[in-house]
Amino acid sequence: MTYCVGILTREGLVMMADTRTNAGLDNISTFRKLHRFQREGDKVMIIASAGNLALTQSVLSLVQDGLSNPETDELETLLDQTSMFKAAQFLGRAIRSVYDTDGIYLEKHGAVFDISMLLGGQMRDGQMRLFMLYAAGNFIEATPDTPYLQIGEHKYGKPILDRAIEFETSIPDAFKIGLISMDSTMRSNIGVSMPLDVITSSRDSLDCQRDLRIKHDDTYFQELSANWSSALRAAYQSISTPPYE
Amino acid sequence: MTYCVGILTREGLVMMADTRTNAGLDNISTFRKLHRFQREGDKVMIIASAGNLALTQSVLSLVQDGLSNPETDELETLLDQTSMFKAAQFLGRAIRSVYDTDGIYLEKHGAVFDISMLLGGQMRDGQMRLFMLYAAGNFIEATPDTPYLQIGEHKYGKPILDRAIEFETSIPDAFKIGLISMDSTMRSNIGVSMPLDVITSSRDSLDCQRDLRIKHDDTYFQELSANWSSALRAAYQSISTPPYE
């Protein structure tokens, strides 16, 4: 399993992902699922990926090595795109290209074409945007009403996002709430696990201010997890007992 | 969708279920999913059901009207069973009987044989037990290590159970934590909705002390929901800001 979340607030973007990949119980590895694409001072994009690892790696190779533009027949990369919307369309085309190559063989082996991606970022003279791409290559976009998007094992970590994330949430708070969401997920599904990768990008900076890996022995994360547990316990204890007899 | 949870602690049993049934977006109704079977002073059982409504209703009819015992060929009901384990086996036989009748036709219409049930209760001279039955009619049992079982849309409401429910939790606290779990689920999935049905049974009482319906205008539940939201907000605010730069 995988859990990735992207949060787009007025201040900027926070994206994070776990790193566990498993193909069966005894084939567990660490793979990076958060990828940064940047041309300094010009554009910055972050992709988070979930699903079949062979598929996500193929898509990431394609968007880096280049995919032929159906109109001009020229090879283009993700960094050649001139707007975030075009970048989302391009990533969708890369997913469809892998589907055209691999989809039928996966079906023959009873496997599903399972892939989803988050794409966040900003280009010069453009807005900062955050998209979620489906296996069909289509996509939706985060808005101030719903300023976060999740892929992978998303349900356990959604209640805290639903209640705590708003468009006006600061980047440090979004970072913290994202970690709580990750912690809730890891506690309920062992298929999602440390280390965690986190990237943050302030709006209009066209750069990433944080790009880090949080390991299992990280002191802050251990404290966050313990403090969240005791805060939850205190929270339910503060609610009065049901009056029904 | 449906969400039901059963909690079995040292003090006794708490079972609750939402009441929303939907077959498509415009076919939404209220159906009771929590059912009580009792022979006074002798045995008490509670069944919670999730899945295809036609299937769960058929199973409930069978266990009330009677199902033929394959060894004696005699008609038996759930209340004829002489232990909780036999009751779980009997409920499993009822699920399999409906599968034998309906399963193949569902498959022909591209539908899945989708059913799961919780069975909790106690019989005189026996232990209080809580089981979860799968569509195949097999079942698992709650233990002091994992004193709760969920069926239906279970993920959103699991983090709070994981952190707050223990075997030593009192019935009123288990009731309250169950309601918080329900509230988290309803907030994240509109397919799970009020009113809620709740039944509690103290260990060795062979009776139910509470059997009630909590409606959407219930004052306590509204307060619980609002207080839980603000307590969560206070909880994440009490955690220090991530130190990573």
PDB file of C-alpha atoms in Angstrom, chain B residues 1 11 14 42 44 47 53 93 96 100-101 107 113 116 122 126 131 139 142 148 180 183 200 225 230 233:
ATOM      1  CA  MET B   1     -23.097   2.043   2.678  1.00  0.00           C
ATOM      2  CA  GLU B  11     -18.149  -4.906  31.553  1.00  0.00           C
ATOM      3  CA  VAL B  14     -21.921  -2.212  23.011  1.00  0.00           C
ATOM      4  CA  ASP B  42     -31.827 -17.267  29.330  1.00  0.00           C
ATOM      5  CA  VAL B  44     -29.607 -12.426  24.539  1.00  0.00           C
ATOM      6  CA  ILE B  47     -26.985  -8.968  15.137  1.00  0.00           C
ATOM      7  CA  LEU B  53     -30.164  -5.377   1.854  1.00  0.00           C
ATOM      8  CA  ARG B  93     -25.251 -21.629   7.772  1.00  0.00           C
ATOM      9  CA  ARG B  96     -24.531 -20.007   3.104  1.00  0.00           C
ATOM     10  CA  ASP B 100     -26.892 -21.277  -2.360  1.00  0.00           C
ATOM     11  CA  THR B 101     -30.227 -19.747  -3.387  1.00  0.00           C
ATOM     12  CA  GLU B 107     -23.342 -13.360 -10.427  1.00  0.00           C
ATOM     13  CA  PHE B 113     -22.650 -11.653  -2.853  1.00  0.00           C
ATOM     14  CA  SER B 116     -21.166  -9.285   6.587  1.00  0.00           C
ATOM     15  CA  GLN B 122     -24.446 -14.329  25.880  1.00  0.00           C
ATOM     16  CA  GLY B 126     -21.830 -19.291  28.845  1.00  0.00           C
ATOM     17  CA  PHE B 131     -18.226 -12.580  16.288  1.00  0.00           C
ATOM     18  CA  PHE B 139     -16.240 -15.999  11.259  1.00  0.00           C
ATOM     19  CA  ALA B 142     -13.193 -10.422  19.285  1.00  0.00           C
ATOM     20  CA  TYR B 148     -13.921  -4.541  18.798  1.00  0.00           C
ATOM     21  CA  ILE B 180     -17.199   9.344  17.987  1.00  0.00           C
ATOM     22  CA  ASP B 183     -19.426  10.634  13.787  1.00  0.00           C
ATOM     23  CA  THR B 200     -25.744  -2.290  25.279  1.00  0.00           C
ATOM     24  CA  SER B 225     -19.850  16.021  17.356  1.00  0.00           C
ATOM     25  CA  SER B 230     -13.000  21.433  18.727  1.00  0.00           C
ATOM     26  CA  ARG B 233      -8.478  21.124  16.721  1.00  0.00           C
TER      27      ARG B 233
END
